[in-house]
Each structure stands twice: as C-alpha cells, then as structure tokens.
Coordinates of C-alpha atoms in Angstrom, one line a residue:
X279 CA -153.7 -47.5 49.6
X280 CA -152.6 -48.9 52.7
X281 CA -156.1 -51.3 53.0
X282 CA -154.8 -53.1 49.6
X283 CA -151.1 -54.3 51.3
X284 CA -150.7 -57.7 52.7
X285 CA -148.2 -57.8 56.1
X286 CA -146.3 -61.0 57.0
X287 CA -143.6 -62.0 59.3
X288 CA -140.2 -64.3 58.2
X289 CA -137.6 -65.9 60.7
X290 CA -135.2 -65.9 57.4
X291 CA -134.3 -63.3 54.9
X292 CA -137.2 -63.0 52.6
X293 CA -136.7 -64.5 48.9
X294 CA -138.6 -63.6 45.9
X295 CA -140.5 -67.4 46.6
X296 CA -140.7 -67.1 50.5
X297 CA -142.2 -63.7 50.5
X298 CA -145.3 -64.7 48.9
X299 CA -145.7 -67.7 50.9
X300 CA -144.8 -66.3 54.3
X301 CA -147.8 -66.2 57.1
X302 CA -148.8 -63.0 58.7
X303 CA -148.2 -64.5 62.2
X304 CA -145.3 -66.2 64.4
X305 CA -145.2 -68.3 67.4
X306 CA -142.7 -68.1 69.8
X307 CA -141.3 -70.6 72.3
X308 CA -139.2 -71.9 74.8
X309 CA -136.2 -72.7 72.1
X310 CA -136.6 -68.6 71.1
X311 CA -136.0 -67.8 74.4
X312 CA -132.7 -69.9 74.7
X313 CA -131.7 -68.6 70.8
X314 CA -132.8 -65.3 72.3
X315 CA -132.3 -64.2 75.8
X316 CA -132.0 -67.6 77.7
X317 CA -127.9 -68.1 77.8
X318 CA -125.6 -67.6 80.3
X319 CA -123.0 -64.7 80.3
X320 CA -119.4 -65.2 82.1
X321 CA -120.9 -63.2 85.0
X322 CA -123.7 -65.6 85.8
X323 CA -126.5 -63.4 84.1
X324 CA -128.7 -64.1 81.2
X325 CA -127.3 -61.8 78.5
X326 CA -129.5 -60.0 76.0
X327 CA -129.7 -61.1 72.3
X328 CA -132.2 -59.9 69.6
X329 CA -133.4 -62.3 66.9
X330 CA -133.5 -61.5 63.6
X331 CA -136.6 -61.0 61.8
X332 CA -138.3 -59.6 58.8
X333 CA -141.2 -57.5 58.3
X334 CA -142.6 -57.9 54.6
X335 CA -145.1 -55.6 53.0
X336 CA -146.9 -57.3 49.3
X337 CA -149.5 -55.5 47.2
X338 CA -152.4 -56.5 45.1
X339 CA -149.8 -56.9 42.0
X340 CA -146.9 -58.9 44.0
X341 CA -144.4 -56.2 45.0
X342 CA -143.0 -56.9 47.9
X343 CA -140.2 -55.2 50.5
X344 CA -138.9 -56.1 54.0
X345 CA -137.4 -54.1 56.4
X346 CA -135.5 -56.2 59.3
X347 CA -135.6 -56.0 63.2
X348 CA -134.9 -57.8 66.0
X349 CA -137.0 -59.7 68.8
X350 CA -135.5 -61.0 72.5
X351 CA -137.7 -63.4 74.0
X352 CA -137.4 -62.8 77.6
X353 CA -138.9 -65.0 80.9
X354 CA -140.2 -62.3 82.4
X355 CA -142.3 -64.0 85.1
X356 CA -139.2 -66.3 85.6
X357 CA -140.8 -69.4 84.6
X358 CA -139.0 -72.6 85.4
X359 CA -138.1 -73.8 81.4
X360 CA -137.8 -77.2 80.9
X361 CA -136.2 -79.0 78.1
X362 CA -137.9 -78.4 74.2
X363 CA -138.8 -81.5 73.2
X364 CA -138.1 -80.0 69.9
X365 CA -135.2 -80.0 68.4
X366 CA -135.7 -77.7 66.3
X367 CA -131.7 -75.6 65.6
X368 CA -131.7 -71.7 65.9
X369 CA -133.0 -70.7 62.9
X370 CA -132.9 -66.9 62.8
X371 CA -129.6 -65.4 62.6
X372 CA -128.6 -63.1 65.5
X373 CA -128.7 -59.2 66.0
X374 CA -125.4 -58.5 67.7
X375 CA -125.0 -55.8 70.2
X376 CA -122.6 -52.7 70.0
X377 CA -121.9 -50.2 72.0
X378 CA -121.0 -46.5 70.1
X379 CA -118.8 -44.2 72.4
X380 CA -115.7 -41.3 71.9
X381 CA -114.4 -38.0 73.4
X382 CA -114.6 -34.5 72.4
X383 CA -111.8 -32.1 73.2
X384 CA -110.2 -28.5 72.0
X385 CA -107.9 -28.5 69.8
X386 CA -105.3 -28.1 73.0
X387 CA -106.9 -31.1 74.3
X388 CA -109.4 -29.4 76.8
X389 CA -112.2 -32.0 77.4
X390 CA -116.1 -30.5 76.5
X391 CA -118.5 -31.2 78.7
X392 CA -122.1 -30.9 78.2
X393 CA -122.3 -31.5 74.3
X394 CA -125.7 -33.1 73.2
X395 CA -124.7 -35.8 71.5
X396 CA -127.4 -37.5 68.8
X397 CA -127.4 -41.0 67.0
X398 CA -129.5 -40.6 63.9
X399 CA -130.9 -44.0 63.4
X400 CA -130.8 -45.2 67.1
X401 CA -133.1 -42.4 68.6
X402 CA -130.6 -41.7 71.5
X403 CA -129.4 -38.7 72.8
X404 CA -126.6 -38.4 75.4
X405 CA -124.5 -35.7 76.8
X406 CA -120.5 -35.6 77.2
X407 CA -119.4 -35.9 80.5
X408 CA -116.8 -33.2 82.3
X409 CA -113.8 -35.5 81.4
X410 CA -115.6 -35.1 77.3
X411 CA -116.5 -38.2 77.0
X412 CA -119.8 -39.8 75.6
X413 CA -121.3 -43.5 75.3
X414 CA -124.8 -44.5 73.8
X415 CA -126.5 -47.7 75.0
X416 CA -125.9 -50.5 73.5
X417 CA -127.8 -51.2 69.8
X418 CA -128.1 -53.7 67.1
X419 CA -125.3 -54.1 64.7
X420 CA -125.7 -54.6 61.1
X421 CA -127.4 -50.9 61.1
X422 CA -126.2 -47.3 59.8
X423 CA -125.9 -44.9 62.0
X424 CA -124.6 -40.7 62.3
X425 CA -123.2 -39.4 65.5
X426 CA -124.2 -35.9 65.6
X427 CA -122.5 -33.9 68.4
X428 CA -124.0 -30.1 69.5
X429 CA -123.8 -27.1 71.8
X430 CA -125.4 -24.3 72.0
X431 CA -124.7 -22.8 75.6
X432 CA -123.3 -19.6 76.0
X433 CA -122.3 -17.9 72.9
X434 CA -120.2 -15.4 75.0
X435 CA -117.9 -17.8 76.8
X436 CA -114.6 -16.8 75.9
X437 CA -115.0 -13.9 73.6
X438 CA -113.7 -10.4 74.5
X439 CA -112.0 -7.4 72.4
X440 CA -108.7 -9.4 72.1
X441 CA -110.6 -11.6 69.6
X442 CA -111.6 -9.2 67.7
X443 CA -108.2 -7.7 67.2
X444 CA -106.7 -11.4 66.3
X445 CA -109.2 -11.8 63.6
X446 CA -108.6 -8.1 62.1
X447 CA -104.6 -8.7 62.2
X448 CA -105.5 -12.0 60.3
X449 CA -107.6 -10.0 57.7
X450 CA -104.9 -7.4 57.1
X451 CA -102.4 -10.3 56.9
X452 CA -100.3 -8.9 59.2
X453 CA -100.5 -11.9 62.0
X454 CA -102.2 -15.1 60.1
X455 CA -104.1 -17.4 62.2
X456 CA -102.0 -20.2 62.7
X457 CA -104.7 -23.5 62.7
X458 CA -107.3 -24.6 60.8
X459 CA -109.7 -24.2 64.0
X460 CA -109.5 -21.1 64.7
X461 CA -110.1 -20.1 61.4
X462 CA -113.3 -21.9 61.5
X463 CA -113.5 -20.0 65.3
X464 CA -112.7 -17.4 63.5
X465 CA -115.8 -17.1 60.5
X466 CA -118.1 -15.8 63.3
X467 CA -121.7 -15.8 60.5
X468 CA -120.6 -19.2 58.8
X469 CA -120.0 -17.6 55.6
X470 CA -116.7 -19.1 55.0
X471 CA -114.7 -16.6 54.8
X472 CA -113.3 -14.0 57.1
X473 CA -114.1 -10.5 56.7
X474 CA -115.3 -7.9 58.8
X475 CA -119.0 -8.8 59.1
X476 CA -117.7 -11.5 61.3
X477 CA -115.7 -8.4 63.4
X478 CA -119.2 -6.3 63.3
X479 CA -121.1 -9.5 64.8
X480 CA -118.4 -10.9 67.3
X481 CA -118.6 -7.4 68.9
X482 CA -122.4 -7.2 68.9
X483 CA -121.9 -10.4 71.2
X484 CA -119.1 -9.1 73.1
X485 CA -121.3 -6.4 74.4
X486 CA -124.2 -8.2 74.7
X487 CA -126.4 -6.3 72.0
X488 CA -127.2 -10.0 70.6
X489 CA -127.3 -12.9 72.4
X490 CA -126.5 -15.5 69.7
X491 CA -124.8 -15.7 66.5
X492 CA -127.4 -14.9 63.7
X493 CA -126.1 -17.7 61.5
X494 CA -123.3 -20.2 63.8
X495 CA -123.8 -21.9 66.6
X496 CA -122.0 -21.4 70.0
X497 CA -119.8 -24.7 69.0
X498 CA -118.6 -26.4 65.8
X499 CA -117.3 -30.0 66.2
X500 CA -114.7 -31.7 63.1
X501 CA -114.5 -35.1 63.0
X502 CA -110.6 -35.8 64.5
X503 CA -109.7 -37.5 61.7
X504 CA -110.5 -35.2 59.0
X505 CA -107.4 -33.5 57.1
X506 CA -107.9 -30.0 55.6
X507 CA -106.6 -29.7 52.5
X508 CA -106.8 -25.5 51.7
X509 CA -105.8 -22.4 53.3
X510 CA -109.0 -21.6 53.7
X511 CA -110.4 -24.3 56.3
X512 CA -114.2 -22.7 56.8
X513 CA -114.8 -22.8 53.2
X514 CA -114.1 -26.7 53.6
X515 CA -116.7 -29.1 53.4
X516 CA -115.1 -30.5 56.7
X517 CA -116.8 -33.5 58.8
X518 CA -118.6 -32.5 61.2
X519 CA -121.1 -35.6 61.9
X520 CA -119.4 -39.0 62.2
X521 CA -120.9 -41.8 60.0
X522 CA -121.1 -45.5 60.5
X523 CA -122.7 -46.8 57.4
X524 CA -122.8 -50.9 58.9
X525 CA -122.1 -51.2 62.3
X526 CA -120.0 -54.0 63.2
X527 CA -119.1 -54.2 66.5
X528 CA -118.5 -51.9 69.4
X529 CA -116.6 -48.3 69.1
X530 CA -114.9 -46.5 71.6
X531 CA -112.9 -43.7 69.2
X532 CA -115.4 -41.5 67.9
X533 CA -113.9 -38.4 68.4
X534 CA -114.4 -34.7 67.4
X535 CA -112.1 -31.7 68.1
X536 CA -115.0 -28.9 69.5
X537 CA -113.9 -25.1 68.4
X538 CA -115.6 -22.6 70.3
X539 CA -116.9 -19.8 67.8
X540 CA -115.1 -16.1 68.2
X541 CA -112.6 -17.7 70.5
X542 CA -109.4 -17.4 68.7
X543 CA -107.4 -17.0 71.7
X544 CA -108.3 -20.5 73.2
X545 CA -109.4 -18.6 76.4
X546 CA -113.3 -20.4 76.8
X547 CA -114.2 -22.5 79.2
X548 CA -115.2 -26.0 78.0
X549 CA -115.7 -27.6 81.1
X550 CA -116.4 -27.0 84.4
X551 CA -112.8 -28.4 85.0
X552 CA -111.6 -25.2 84.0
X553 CA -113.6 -22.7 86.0
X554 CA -110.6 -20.1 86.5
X555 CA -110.1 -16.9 84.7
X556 CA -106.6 -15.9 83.7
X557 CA -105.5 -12.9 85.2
X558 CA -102.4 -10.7 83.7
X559 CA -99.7 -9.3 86.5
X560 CA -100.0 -6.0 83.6
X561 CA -101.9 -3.0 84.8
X562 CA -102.9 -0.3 82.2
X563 CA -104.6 3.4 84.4
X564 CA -107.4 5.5 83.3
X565 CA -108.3 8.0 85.1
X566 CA -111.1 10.7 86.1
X567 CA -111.2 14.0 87.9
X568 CA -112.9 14.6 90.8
X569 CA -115.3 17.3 91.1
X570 CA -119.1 18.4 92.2
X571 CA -121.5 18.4 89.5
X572 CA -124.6 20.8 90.8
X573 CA -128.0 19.4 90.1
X574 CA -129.7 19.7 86.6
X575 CA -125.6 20.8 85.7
X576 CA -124.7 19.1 82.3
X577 CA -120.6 18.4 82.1
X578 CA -118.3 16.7 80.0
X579 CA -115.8 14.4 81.9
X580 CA -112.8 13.1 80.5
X581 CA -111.1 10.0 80.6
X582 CA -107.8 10.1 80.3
X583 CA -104.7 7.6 80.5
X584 CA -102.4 7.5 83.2
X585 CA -99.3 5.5 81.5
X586 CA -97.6 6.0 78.4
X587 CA -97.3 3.8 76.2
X588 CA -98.9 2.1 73.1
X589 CA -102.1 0.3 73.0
X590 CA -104.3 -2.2 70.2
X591 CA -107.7 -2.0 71.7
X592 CA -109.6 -1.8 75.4
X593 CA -113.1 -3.1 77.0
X594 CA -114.4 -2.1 79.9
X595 CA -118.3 -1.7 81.8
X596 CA -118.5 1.7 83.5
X597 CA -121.4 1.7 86.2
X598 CA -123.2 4.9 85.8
X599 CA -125.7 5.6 89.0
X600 CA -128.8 6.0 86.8
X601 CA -130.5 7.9 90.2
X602 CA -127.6 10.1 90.1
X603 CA -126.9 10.3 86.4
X604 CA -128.3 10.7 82.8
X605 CA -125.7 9.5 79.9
X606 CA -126.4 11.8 76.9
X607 CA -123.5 11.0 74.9
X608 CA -119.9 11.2 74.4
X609 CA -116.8 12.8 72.4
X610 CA -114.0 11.6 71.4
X611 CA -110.0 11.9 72.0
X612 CA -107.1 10.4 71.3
X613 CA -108.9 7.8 70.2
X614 CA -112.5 7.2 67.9
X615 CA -115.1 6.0 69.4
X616 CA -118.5 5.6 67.2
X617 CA -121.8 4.2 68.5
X618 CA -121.1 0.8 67.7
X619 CA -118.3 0.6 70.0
X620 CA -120.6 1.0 72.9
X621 CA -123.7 -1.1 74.0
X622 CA -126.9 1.4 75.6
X623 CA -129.2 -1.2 76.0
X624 CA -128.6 -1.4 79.7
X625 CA -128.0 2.5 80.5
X626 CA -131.2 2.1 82.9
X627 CA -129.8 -0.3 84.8
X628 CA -126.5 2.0 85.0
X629 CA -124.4 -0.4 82.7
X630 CA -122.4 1.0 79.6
X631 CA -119.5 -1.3 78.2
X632 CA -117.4 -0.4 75.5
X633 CA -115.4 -2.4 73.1
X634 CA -112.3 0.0 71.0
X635 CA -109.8 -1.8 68.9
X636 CA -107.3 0.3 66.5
X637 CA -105.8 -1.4 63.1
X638 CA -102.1 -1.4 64.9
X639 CA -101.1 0.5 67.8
X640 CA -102.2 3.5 68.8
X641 CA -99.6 5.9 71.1
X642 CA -100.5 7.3 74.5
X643 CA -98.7 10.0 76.9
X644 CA -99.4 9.7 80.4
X645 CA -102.6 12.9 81.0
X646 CA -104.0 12.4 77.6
X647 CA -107.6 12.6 77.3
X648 CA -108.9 9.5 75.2
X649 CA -112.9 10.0 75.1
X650 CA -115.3 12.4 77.3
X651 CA -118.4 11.4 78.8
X652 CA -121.3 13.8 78.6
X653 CA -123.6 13.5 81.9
X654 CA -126.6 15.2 83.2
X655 CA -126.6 15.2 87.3
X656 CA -130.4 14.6 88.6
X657 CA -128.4 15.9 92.3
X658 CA -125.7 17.7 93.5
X659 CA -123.5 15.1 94.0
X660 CA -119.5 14.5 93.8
X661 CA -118.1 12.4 90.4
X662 CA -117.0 9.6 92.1
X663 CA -120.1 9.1 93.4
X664 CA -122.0 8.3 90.3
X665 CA -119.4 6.5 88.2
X666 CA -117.0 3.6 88.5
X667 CA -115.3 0.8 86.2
X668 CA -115.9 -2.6 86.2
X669 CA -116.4 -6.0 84.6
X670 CA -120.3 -6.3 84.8
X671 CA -121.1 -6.7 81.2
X672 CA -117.3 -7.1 79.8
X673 CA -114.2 -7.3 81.5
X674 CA -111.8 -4.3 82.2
X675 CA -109.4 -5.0 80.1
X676 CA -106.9 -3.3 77.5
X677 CA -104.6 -5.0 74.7
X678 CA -100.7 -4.4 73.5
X679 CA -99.5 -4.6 69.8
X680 CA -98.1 -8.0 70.3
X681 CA -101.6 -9.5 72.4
X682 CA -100.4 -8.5 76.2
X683 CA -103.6 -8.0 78.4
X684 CA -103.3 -5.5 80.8
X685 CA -105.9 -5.7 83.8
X686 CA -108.2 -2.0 83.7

C-alpha cells in the first residue's frame, strides 16, 4: 500500500547504503543555480542545464528503487547573486540537452507535410513542415525514446482506377510492381499480401462508398534505413517507428520514406508544394444521342465510344438532374458492368461515378455501345439537358494496356 512506502530525494546515484540513509528533502542554493542554470552561453545568455537527481521509493521490508530526473535552478526574479561562500564542487552530475529532428519524403523524394509526428517517452508531438521536415524541443539525454510518425488525412488523395489496374496486373503477374513501397502501397487492408480484397476495398474508396481503409491507414512510414530482405515486403516486419534506446546527443537524420496507401502510381499529393494535377494531351470520346424524352417516358440511353481502339479500364462522374431524372438501372455492352462498379449513394444529389477495369485490354470500334443507362424523365425535357460527364466524385478518365491516361 502506497501509505507503507517511504520517499526520499539523492543528489547522487542511489547505493544499496545511501538509499536507506537519504532524507526525504533537499535544499537548494545559489551554487545549484550556477551548476544549474547560472552560466554563460557564447551568445551572452544563461543557458539551460538540468541537474541530475534521484527519486527513491523504500518499503516497510527495505526494498528500494529510483527513478532519475532532472532539476534547473533558475533566478527567476533576477536576483543579484553574490559569491557562495561555500565552496562546496558540483555534485550532481548533469542532464545534457538534445535536440531529436529528420525528414520524411516519398520514395521519389517528395517532401510530406503535415505528418503528426510523436516521441514516446518525451510527451511531444509535432507536425512536418511543407519542406518534410520535423524537430522536437530539446530534452534530456541519457533517456529512451520512439519517434512515431502518422497521417491520416485524406485516404483518397491519389487513388483512381489506374491503381486498381496496376495492382491486378501485379496479381496476375503479368507487370510486377517494381519497389518494395508500393507493394506495401499496394496491400490496401494490411493483410500482407496482395489479392483482390485489396482491389474490392481500393475501389470502394475510389468512389467514395467508404471513407477510410477498414484496416490501414491513409499513410505508412519505413524507417529509411531499413533493408527488405523478401519478395514480399508487406509481409515484412519492416520499421516503421524509429527507436533511440539512450540518447546521446542531438539528431538531425531521423528519417522515414512515407508511402501513400492505393497509390501505386506515385500520383498523391504529399505537400501542398505539389498542388497540380497532371493532365494527359490523350483524349478518349463517349458519346450520347440526343433526343426528347416525354414526361413519365422510361428510355434506355446508350453510351457508346467514339474512337477505336483498345482500352484497360475507365472512371468517370455523370451528373444526372435528379429534378429532371430518375436512375433506375443500367445494361450492359461491350463491356460488364456490375453494381460494384458504380457508387448510388449520391444519386439524390444527381452524382453517379463509375469505376470499370478489364483483366487486359478490351477492343473498341468507333459507334459501339458500351453500357445503357435506364432513366425515367419527371418532364418533357431534351437528353442533354439532364445528363453530362464530369469529375465531381472521380475524374473522367480512361486507361490503355500499357498505363496511358486518356482525358474523358
């Protein structure tokens, strides 16, 4: 019980004699303050120092422990201090101070910004900066410590279709992923492995069904340093916390490599130092027909392609007028389109994306109907009135054999 243990203070490491002996009190002076706090940096300021000392607990049967921490006498009030008449030496030994900083980057060497960075052990919490880098005020040496870096924001930066159809060429072997990190980008539910949950979940995100990974976080962070040794780097036990088991002295070089989860293609956004999205010169046509749909008149429109050519996979939004419109379901073409595919949580808001991909290419002819829409008009009104394509939810955007992105 905590009324039967004895507390008591010690300037010096505790021994198995001193400990018994040592009083529950100290006294401190004007020679602490100039072991302590009460020296003279080379700019002309008194510079910091913490004092060692030791906290030790004894029970009713002699057992004792310490635990050691550190104590800057300070003139607060800015006293005038005169000479000790005592000339009694420094006895406590001296609690440096170090300073615990690094830089996180992609694995192209894109700086992260905005990565909560923890220190277990030093109860500090800072944030990387837009250039990715990170420094924790200064603490004691001697001390273990764990830099733990984290971000959660937007799960959806940087993940469309094209992802999707990179990790399902590396599952059916027939274009590998060609780094360690974006395999690990690339095990979208942390499994460690690659299969096709991860291709069921990354689309459920693409479309915005979910809004976060069920079992990953937005970002994983490696230590820089660490070497993968498998083919299989997301089965690794890889480094992802940085530990300092006695801190010596200052460190600038703590550094982690930040891989964006689903984005295989490198194509987030990190920082707001790379706000620009990468447009292709490639345009790839769909088309509609125009005609008058009478009120209460129920219709199947097709959408058809208006190039030839070959093509891997497609996303798109269409805005359907919901006061012009109902969407009551679709058909498919040329290509197969199932309900996953689409996202209908928004249709009263007008918004239906779609995400296709095909296991290789898939042929077109210039007029060839891919899918049909099936609408219900609440008026008499013309088809291009009520429907349109855009990127709202997902980008219009469709995919060759060999990754070229062609703008919808």
């Amino acid at each position: 019980p905590s009324n039967r243990l004895t507390y008591t203070i010690s300037r010096l490491v505790p021994s198995a004699t001193s400990a018994l002996s040592a009083p529950s009190s100290i006294t401190f002076d004007c020679r602490d303050y100039l072991c302590s706090g009460g020296f003279t940096n080379d700019a002309g300021q008194e510079a910091p120092r913490f004092m060692s000392i030791y906290i030790i607990v004894t029970d009713e049967y002699g057992n004792w422990d310490y635990c050691r921490t550190g104590v800057m006498v300070q003139n607060n009030m800015g006293a005038v201090i005169t000479q000790c008449n005592e000339n009694r030496p420094c006895e406590a030994d001296l609690l440096g101070r170090a300073v615990v900083g690094g830089s996180i980057q992609t694995e192209q060497g894109r700086n992260i910004e905005l990565v909560d960075i923890s220190l277990e052990g030093g109860n500090s919490v800072v944030q990387t900066s837009v250039s990715g880098t990170y420094e924790f005020p200064a603490m004691n040496t001697g001390g273990s410590y764990s830099v733990v870096p984290q971000k959660l924001l937007a799960p959806r930066n940087g993940l469309s279709t094209a992802d999707i159809l990179l990790i399902q060429k590396h599952i059916l072997g027939s274009e590998k992923l060609n780094t360690p990190y974006k395999m690990i980008a690339a095990d979208v539910n942390k499994s460690g492995e690659i299969t096709s949950a991860d291709l069921v979940e990354l689309r459920k995100l693409v479309l915005g069904k979910i809004d976060n990974f069920s079992r990953n976080t937005s970002w994983r962070f490696v230590d820089k340093a660490y070497q993968f040794t498998t083919n299989n780097p997301a089965s690794e036990n890889f480094q992802e916390v940085y530990n300092i088991s006695t801190l010596t002295g200052s460190m600038n070089n703590v550094e982690f490599v930040g891989v964006k989860i689903g984005d295989v293609n490198n194509t987030s956004q990190p920082s707001q130092l790379y706000n620009t999205e990468e447009r292709s010169n490639n345009t790839y046509t769909l088309g509609i027909d125009e005609k008058v749909i009478q009120a209460g008149e129920t219709i199947e429109i097709p959408v058809y392609t208006l190039n030839s050519g070959e093509l891997n996979g497609m996303q798109f939004t269409l805005g359907l007028n919901p006061e012009l419109v109902a969407f009551e379901g679709y058909t498919n073409g040329a290509i197969t389109l199932q309900d996953d595919n689409f996202t209908f949580l928004r249709l009263n808001e007008g918004i239906l994306a779609t995400s296709w991909d095909n296991k290789g290419a898939a042929s077109f002819v210039k007029g060839q109907v891919l899918f049909s829409l099936k609408l219900k008009a609440l008026k008499t009104i013309q088809v291009s009135e009520a429907i349109n394509m855009n990127s709202q939810l997902v980008s219009a955007e469709a995919y060759s054999e060999n990754n070229t992105k062609f703008n919808l």
